[in-house]
Coordinates of N, CA and C in Angstrom, one line a residue:
Chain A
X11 N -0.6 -30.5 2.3 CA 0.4 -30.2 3.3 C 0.2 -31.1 4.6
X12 N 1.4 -31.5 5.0 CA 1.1 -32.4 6.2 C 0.7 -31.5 7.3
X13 N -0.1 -32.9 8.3 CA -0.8 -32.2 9.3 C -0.4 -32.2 10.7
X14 N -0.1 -31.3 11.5 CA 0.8 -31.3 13.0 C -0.3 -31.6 14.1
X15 N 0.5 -31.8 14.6 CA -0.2 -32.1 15.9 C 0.6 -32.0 17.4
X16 N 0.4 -30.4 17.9 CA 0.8 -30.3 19.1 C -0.1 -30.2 20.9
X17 N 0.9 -30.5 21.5 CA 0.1 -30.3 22.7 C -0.4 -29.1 23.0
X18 N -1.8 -28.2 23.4 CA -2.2 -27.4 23.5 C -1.7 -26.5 24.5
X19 N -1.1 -27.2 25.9 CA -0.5 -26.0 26.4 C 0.4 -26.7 27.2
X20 N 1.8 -26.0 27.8 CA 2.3 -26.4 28.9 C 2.8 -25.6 30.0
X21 N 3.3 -25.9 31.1 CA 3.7 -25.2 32.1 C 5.4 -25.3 32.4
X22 N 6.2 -24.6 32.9 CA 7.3 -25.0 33.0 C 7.6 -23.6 34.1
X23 N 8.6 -24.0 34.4 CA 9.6 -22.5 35.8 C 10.9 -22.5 35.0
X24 N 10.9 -20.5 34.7 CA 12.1 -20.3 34.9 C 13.5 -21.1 34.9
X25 N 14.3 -20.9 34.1 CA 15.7 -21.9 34.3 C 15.8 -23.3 33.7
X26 N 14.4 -23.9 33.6 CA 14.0 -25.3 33.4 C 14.5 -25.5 31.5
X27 N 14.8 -26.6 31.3 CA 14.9 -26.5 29.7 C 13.1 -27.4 29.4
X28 N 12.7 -26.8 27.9 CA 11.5 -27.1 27.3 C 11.6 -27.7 26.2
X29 N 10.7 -28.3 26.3 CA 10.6 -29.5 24.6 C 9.4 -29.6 24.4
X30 N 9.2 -28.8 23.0 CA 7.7 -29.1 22.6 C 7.8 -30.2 21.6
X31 N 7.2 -30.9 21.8 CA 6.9 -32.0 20.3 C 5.9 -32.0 19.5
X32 N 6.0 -31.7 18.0 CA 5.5 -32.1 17.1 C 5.6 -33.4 16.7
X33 N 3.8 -33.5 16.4 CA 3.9 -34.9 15.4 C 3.5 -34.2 14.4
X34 N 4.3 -35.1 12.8 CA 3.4 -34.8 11.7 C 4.0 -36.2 10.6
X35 N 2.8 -37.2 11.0 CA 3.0 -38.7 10.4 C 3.2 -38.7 9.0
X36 N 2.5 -37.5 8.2 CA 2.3 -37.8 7.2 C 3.2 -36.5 5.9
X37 N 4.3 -36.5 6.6 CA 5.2 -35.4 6.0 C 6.3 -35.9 4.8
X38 N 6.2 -35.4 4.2 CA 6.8 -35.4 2.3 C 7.8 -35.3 2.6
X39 N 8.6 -36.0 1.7 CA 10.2 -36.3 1.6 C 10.4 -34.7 1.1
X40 N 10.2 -33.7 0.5 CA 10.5 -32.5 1.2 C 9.5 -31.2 1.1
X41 N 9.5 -31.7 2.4 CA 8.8 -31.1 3.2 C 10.0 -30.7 4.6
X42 N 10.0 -29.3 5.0 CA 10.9 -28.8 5.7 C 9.7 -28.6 7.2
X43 N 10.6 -28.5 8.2 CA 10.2 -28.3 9.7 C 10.5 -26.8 10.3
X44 N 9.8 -26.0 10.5 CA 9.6 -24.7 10.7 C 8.6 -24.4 11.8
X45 N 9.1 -23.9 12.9 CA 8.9 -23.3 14.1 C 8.8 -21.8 14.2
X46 N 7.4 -21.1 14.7 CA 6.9 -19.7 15.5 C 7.3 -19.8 16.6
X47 N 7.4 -18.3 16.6 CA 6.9 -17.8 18.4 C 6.0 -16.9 18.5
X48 N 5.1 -16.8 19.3 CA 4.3 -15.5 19.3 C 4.0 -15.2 20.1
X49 N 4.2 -13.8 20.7 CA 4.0 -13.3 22.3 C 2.3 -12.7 21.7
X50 N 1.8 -12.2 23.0 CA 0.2 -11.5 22.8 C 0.2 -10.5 22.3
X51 N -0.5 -10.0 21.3 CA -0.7 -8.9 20.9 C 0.6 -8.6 19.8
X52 N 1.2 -9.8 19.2 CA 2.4 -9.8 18.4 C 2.1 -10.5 17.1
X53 N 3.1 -10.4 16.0 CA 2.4 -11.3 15.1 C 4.1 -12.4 15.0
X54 N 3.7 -13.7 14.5 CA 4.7 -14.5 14.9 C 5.7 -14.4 14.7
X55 N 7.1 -14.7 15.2 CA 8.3 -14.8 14.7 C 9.1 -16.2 14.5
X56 N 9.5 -16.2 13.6 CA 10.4 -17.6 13.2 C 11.6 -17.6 14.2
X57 N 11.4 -18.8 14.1 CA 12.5 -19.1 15.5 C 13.7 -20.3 14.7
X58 N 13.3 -21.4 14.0 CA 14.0 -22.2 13.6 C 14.1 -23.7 12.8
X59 N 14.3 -23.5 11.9 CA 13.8 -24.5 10.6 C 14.8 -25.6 10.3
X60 N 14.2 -26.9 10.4 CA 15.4 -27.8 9.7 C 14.7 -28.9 9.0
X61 N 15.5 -30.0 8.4 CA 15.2 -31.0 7.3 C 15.2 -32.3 7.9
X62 N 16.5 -32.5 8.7 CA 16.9 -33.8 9.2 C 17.5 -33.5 10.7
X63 N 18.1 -34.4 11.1 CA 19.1 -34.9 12.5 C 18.5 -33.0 13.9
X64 N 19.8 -32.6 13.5 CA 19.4 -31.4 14.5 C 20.0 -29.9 13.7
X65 N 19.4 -28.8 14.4 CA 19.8 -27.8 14.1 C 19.7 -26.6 15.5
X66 N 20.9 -25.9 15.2 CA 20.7 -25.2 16.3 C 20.8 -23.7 16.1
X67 N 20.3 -22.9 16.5 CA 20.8 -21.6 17.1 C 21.0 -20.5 18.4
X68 N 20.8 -19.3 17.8 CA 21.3 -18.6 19.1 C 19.9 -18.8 20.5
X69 N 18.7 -19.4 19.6 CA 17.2 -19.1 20.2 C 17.3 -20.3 20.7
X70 N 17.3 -21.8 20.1 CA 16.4 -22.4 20.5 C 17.1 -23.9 19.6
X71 N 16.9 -25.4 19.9 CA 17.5 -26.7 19.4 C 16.5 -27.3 18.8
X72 N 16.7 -27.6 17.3 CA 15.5 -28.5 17.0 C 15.9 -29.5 16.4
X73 N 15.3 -31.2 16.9 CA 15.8 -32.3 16.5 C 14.8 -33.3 16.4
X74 N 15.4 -33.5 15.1 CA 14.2 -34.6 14.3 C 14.6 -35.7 13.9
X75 N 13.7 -37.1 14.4 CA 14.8 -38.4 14.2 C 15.0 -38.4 12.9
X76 N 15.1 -39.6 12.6 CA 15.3 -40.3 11.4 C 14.0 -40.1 10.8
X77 N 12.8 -40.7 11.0 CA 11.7 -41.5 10.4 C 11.4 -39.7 9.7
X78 N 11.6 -38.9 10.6 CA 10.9 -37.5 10.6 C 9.6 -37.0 10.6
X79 N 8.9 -38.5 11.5 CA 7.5 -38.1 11.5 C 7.3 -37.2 13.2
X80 N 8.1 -36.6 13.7 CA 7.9 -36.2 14.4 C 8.9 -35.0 14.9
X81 N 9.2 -34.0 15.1 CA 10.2 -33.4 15.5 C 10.2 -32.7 17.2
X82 N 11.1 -32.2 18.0 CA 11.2 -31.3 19.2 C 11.8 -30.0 19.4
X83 N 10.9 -29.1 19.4 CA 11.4 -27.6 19.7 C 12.3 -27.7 21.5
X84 N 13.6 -27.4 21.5 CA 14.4 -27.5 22.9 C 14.3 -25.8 22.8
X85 N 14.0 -25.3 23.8 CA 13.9 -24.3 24.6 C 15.4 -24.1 26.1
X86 N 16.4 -24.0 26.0 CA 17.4 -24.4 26.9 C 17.0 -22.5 28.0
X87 N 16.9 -23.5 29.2 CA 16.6 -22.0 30.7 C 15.9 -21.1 29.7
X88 N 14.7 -21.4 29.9 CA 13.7 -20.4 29.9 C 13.3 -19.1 30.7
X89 N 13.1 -18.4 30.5 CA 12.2 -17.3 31.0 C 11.0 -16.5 31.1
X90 N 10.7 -15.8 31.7 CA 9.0 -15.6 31.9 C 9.1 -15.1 30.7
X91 N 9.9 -14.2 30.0 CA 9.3 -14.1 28.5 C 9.8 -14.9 27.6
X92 N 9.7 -16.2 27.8 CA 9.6 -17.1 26.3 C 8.0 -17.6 26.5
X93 N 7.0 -16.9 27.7 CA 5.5 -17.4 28.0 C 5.5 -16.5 26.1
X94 N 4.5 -17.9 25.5 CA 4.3 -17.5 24.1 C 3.7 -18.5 23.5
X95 N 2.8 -18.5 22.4 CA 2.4 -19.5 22.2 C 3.6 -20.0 20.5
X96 N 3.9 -21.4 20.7 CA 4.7 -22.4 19.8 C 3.7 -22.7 18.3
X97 N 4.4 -22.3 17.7 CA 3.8 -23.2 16.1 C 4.5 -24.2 15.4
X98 N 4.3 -25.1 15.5 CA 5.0 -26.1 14.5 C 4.5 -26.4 13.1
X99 N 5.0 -25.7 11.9 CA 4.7 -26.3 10.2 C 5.5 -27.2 10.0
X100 N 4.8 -27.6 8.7 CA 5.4 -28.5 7.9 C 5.1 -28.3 6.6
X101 N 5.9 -28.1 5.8 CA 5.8 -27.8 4.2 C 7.1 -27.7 3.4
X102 N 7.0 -27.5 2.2 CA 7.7 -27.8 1.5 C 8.3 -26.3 1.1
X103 N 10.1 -26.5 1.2 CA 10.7 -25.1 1.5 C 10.1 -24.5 -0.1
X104 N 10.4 -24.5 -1.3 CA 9.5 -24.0 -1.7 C 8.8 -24.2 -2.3
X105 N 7.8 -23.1 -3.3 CA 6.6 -23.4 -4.1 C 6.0 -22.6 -3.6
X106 N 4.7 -22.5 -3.3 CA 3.6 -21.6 -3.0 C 3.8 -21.0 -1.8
X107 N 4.5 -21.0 -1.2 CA 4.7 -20.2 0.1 C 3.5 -20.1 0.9
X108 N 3.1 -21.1 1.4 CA 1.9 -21.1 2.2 C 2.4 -21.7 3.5
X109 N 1.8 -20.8 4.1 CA 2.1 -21.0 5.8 C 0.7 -21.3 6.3
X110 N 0.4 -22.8 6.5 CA -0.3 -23.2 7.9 C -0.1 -23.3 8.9
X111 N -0.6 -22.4 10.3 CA -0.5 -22.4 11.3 C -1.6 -23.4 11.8
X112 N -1.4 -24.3 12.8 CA -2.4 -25.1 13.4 C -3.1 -24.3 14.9
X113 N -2.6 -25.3 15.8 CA -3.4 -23.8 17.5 C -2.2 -23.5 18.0
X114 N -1.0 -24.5 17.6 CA -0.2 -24.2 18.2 C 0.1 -24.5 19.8
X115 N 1.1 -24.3 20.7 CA 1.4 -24.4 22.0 C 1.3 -23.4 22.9
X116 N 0.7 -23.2 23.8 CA 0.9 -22.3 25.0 C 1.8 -22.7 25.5
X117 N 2.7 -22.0 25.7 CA 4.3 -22.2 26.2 C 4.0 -21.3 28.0
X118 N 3.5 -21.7 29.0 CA 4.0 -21.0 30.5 C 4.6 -20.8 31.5
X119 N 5.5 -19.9 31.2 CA 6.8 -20.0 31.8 C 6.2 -19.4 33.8
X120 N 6.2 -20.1 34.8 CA 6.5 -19.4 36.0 C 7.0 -19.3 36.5
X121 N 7.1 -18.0 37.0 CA 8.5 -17.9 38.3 C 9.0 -18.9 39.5
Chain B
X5 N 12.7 1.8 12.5 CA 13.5 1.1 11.8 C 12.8 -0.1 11.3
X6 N 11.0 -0.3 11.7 CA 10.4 -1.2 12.1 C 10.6 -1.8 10.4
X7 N 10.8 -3.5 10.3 CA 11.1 -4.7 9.3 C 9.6 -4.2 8.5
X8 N 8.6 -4.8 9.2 CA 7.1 -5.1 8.6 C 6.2 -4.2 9.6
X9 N 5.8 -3.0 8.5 CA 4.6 -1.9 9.8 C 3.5 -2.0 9.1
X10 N 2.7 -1.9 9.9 CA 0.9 -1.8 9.4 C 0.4 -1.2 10.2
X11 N -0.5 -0.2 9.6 CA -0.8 0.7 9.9 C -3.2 0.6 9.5
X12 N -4.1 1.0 10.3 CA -3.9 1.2 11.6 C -3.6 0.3 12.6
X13 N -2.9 0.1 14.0 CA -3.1 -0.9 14.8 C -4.4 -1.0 15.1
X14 N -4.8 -0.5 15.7 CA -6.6 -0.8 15.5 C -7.9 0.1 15.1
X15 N -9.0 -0.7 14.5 CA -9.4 -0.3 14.1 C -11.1 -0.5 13.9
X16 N -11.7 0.2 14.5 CA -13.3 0.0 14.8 C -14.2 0.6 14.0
X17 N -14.9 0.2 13.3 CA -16.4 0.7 12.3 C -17.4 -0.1 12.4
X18 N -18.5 0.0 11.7 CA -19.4 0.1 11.9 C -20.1 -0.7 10.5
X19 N -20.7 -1.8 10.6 CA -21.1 -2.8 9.8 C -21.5 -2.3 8.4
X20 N -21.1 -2.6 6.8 CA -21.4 -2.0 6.3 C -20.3 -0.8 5.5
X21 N -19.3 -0.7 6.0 CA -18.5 0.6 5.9 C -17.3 -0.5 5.6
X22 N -16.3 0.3 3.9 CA -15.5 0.1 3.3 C -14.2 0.8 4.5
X23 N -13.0 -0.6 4.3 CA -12.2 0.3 4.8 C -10.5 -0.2 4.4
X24 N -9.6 0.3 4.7 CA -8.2 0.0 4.5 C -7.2 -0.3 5.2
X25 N -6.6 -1.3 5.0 CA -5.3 -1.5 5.7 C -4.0 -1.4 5.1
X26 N -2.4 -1.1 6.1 CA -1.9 -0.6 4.9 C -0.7 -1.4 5.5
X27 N 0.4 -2.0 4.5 CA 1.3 -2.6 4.9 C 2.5 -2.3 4.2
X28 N 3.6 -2.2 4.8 CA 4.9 -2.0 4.2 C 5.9 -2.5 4.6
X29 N 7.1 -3.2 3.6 CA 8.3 -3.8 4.4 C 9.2 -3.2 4.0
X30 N 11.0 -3.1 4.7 CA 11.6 -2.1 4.3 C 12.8 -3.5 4.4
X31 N 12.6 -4.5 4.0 CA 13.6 -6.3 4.2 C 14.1 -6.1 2.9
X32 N 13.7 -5.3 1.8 CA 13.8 -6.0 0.3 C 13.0 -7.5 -0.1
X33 N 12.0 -7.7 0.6 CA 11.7 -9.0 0.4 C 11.1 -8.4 -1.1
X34 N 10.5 -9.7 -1.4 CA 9.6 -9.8 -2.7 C 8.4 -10.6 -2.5
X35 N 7.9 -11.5 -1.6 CA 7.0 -11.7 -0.9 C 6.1 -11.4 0.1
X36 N 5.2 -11.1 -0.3 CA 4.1 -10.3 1.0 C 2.9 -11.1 1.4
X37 N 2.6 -11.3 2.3 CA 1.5 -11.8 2.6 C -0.1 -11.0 3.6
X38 N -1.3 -11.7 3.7 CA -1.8 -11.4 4.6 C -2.3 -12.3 5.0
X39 N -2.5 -12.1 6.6 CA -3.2 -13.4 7.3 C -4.2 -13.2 8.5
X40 N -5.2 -13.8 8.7 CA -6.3 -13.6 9.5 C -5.9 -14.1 10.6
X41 N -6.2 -13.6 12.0 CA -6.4 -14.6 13.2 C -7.2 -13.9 13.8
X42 N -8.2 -15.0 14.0 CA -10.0 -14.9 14.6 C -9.6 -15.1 15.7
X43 N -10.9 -15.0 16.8 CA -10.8 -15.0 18.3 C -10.4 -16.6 19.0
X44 N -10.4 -17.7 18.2 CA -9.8 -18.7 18.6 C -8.2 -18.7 18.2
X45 N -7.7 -18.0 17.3 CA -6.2 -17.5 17.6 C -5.9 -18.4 16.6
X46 N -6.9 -19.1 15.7 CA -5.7 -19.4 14.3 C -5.5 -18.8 13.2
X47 N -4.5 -18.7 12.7 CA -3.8 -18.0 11.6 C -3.8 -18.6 10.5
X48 N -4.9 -17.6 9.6 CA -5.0 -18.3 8.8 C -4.3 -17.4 7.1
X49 N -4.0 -18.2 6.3 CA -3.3 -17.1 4.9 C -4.5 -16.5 4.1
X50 N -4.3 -15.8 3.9 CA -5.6 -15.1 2.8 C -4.7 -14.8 1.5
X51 N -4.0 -14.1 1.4 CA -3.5 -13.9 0.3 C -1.9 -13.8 0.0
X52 N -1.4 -14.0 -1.1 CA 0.3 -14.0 -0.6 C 0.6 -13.3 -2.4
X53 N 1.2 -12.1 -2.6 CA 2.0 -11.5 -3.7 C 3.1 -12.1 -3.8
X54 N 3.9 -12.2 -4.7 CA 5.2 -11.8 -4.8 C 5.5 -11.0 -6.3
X55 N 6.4 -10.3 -6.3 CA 6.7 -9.2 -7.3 C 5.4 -8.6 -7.9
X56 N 5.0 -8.4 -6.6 CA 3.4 -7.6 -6.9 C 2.5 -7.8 -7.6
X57 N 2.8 -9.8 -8.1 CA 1.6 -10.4 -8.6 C 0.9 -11.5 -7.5
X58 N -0.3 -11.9 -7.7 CA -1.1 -12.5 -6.8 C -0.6 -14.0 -6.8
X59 N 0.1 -14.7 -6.4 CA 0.1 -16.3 -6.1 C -1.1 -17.0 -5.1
X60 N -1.4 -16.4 -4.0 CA -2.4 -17.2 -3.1 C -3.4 -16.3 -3.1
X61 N -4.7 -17.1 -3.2 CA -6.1 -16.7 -2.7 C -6.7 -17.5 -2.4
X62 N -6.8 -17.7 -0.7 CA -7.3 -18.6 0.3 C -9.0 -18.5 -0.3
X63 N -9.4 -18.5 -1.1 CA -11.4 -18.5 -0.8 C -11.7 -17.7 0.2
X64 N -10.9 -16.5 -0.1 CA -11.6 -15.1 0.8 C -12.6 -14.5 0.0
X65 N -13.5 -14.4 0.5 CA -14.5 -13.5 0.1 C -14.1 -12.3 -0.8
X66 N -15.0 -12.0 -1.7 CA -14.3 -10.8 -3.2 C -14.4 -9.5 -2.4
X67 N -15.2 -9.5 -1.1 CA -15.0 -8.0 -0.7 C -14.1 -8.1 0.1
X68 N -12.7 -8.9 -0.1 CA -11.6 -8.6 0.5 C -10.7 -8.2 -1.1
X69 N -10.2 -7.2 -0.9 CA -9.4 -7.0 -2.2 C -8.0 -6.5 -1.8
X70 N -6.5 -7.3 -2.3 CA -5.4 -6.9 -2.2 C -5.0 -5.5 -2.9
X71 N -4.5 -4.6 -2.9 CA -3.3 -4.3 -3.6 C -1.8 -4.6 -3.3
X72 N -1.0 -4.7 -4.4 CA 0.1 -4.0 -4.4 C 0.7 -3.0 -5.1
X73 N 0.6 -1.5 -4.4 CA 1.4 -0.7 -5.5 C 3.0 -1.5 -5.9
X74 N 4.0 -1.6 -5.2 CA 4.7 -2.5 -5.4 C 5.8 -3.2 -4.6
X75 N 6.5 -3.8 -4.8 CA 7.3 -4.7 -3.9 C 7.6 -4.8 -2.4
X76 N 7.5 -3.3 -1.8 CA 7.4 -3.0 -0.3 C 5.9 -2.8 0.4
X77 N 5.0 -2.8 -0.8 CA 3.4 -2.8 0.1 C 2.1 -3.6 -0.6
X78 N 1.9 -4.0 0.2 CA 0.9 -5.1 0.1 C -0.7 -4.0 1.1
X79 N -1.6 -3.4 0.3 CA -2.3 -3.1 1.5 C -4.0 -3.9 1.0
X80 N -4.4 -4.2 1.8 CA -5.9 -4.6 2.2 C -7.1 -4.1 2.5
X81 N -8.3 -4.3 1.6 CA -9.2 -3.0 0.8 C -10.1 -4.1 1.6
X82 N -11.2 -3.9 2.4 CA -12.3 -4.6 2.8 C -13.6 -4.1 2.2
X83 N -14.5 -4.3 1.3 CA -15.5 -3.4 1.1 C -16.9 -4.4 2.2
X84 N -17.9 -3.5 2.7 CA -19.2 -3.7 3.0 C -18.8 -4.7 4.5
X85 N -18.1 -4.4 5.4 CA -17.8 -5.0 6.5 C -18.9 -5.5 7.1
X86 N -18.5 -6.8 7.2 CA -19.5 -8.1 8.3 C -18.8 -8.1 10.1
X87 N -19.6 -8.2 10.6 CA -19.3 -8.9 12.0 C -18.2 -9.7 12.0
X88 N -18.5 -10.9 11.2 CA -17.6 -11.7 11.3 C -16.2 -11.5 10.8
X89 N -16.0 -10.3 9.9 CA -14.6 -9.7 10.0 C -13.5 -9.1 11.1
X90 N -14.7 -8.9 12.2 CA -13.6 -8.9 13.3 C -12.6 -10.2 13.7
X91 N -11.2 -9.6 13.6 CA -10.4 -10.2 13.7 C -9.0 -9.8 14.0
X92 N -7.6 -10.0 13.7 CA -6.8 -9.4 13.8 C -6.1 -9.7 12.6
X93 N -5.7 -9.0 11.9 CA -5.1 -8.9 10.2 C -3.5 -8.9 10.5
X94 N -2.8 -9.5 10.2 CA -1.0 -9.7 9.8 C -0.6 -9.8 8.8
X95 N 0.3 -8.8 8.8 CA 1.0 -8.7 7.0 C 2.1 -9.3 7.5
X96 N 2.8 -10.0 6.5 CA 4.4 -10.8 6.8 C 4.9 -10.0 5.0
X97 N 5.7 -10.7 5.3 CA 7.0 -10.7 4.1 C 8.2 -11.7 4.1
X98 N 8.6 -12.3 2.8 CA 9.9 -12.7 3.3 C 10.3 -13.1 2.0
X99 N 11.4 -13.5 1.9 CA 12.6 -13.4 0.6 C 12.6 -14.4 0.0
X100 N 12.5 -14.5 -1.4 CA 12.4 -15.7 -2.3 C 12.8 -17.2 -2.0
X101 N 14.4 -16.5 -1.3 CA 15.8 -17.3 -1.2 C 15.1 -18.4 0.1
X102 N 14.7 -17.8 1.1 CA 14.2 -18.4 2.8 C 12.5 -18.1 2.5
X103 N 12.1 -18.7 1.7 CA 10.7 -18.4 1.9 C 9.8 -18.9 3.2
X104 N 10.3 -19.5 4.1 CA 9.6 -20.3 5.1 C 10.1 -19.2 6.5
X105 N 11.0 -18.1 6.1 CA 11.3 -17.5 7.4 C 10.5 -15.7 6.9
X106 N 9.7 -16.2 7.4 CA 8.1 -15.3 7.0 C 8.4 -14.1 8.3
X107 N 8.9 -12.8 8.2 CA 8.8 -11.5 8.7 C 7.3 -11.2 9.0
X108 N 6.6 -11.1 10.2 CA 5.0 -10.8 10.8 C 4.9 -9.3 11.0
X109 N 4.2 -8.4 10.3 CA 3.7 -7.4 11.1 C 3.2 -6.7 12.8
X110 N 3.0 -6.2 13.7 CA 2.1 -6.4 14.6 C 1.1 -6.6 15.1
X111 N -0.1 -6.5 13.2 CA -1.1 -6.8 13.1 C -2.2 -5.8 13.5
X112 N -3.1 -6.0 12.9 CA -4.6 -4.8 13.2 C -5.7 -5.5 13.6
X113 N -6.3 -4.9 15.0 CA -7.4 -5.7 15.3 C -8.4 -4.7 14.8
X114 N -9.5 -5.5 13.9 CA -10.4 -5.0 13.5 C -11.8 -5.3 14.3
X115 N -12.1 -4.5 14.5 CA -13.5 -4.5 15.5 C -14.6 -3.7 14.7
X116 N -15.4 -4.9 14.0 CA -16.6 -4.4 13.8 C -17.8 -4.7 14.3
X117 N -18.7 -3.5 14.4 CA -19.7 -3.4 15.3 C -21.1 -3.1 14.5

């Protein structure tokens, strides 16, 4: 399974839009891009998964170039509760259904 | 109405001492999972069912033992508890069709002492 690599933590205020980036250099022609959230004391929730270019929903924008050795979680006006830590996978949609979590991002939202 | 509940949320014994955890989803999924996260906060898989047969076993140790009665519960049998099993346990679930949009429990912190 390819290996990610995110920043360990960031800071951001209220209102601000956020971009977390993943790298993962070494990711399989299919191999799909899948994004957590996880507040404290919570167990993670999916936020939003794609293959290529961009994908959007009600939560959050994710866009991955071409090469797709790297993708960006967009976060549009945040708030104190999106404070949470970020997971970025990488694996292949199916087959063994194995979820590697890496440390993930501390996402800190302040007022 | 809760998707994925596990039951106890926490749970403290005493080194030595067998014990259980219990998981149920009410999604219709057909995939269940469990997963560890230690005091450095990574998540890791231990074991993953689907149609209440075993697909994943992370090299957990044999005194971790799954059941599934069936398709809505996955629960987790610990025999002869170590220290180092304190942790926090997460049961997920999720649907053949989206297998990468994995439903998390709230998880059980296990505190052994």
């Amino acid at each position: 399974l390819a290996k990610t690599t995110q920043p360990i933590s960031m800071d951001s205020y209220e209102g601000q839009e956020v971009n977390i980036t993943c790298s993962h250099n070494n990711i399989a022609t299919n191999d799909y891009i899948t994004w957590y959230q996880q507040f404290p004391s919570q167990g993670p929730r999916f936020i939003i998964q794609g293959y290529k270019t961009k994908v959007t929903n009600e939560v959050a924008s994710l866009f991955i170039p071409a090469d797709r050795k790297s993708s960006t979680l967009s976060l549009p006006r945040v708030s104190l509760s999106d404070t949470a830590v970020y997971y970025c996978l990488v694996g292949p949609r199916w087959g063994l259904n194995k979820f590697y979590f890496g440390s993930g991002t501390k996402l800190n939202v302040k007022p | 109405d809760t998707a994925v509940s596990q039951t106890p949320k926490y749970l403290v014994t005493q080194m030595g001492n067998d014990k259980s955890i219990k998981c149920e989803q009410n999604l219709g999924h057909d995939t269940m999972y469990w997963y560890k996260q230690d005091s450095k906060k990574f998540l890791k898989i231990m074991f993953s069912y689907n149609n209440k047969e075993l697909i994943i076993n992370e090299t957990v140790p044999n005194r971790f033992s799954p059941k599934s009665p069936d398709k809505a519960h996955l629960n987790l049998h610990i025999n002869s508890l170590e220290l180092g099993d304190s942790a926090v346990y997460f049961c997920a679930s999720s649907h053949r069709d989206r297998p990468r949009e994995a439903f998390f429990g709230q998880g059980t912190r296990l505190t052994v002492v």
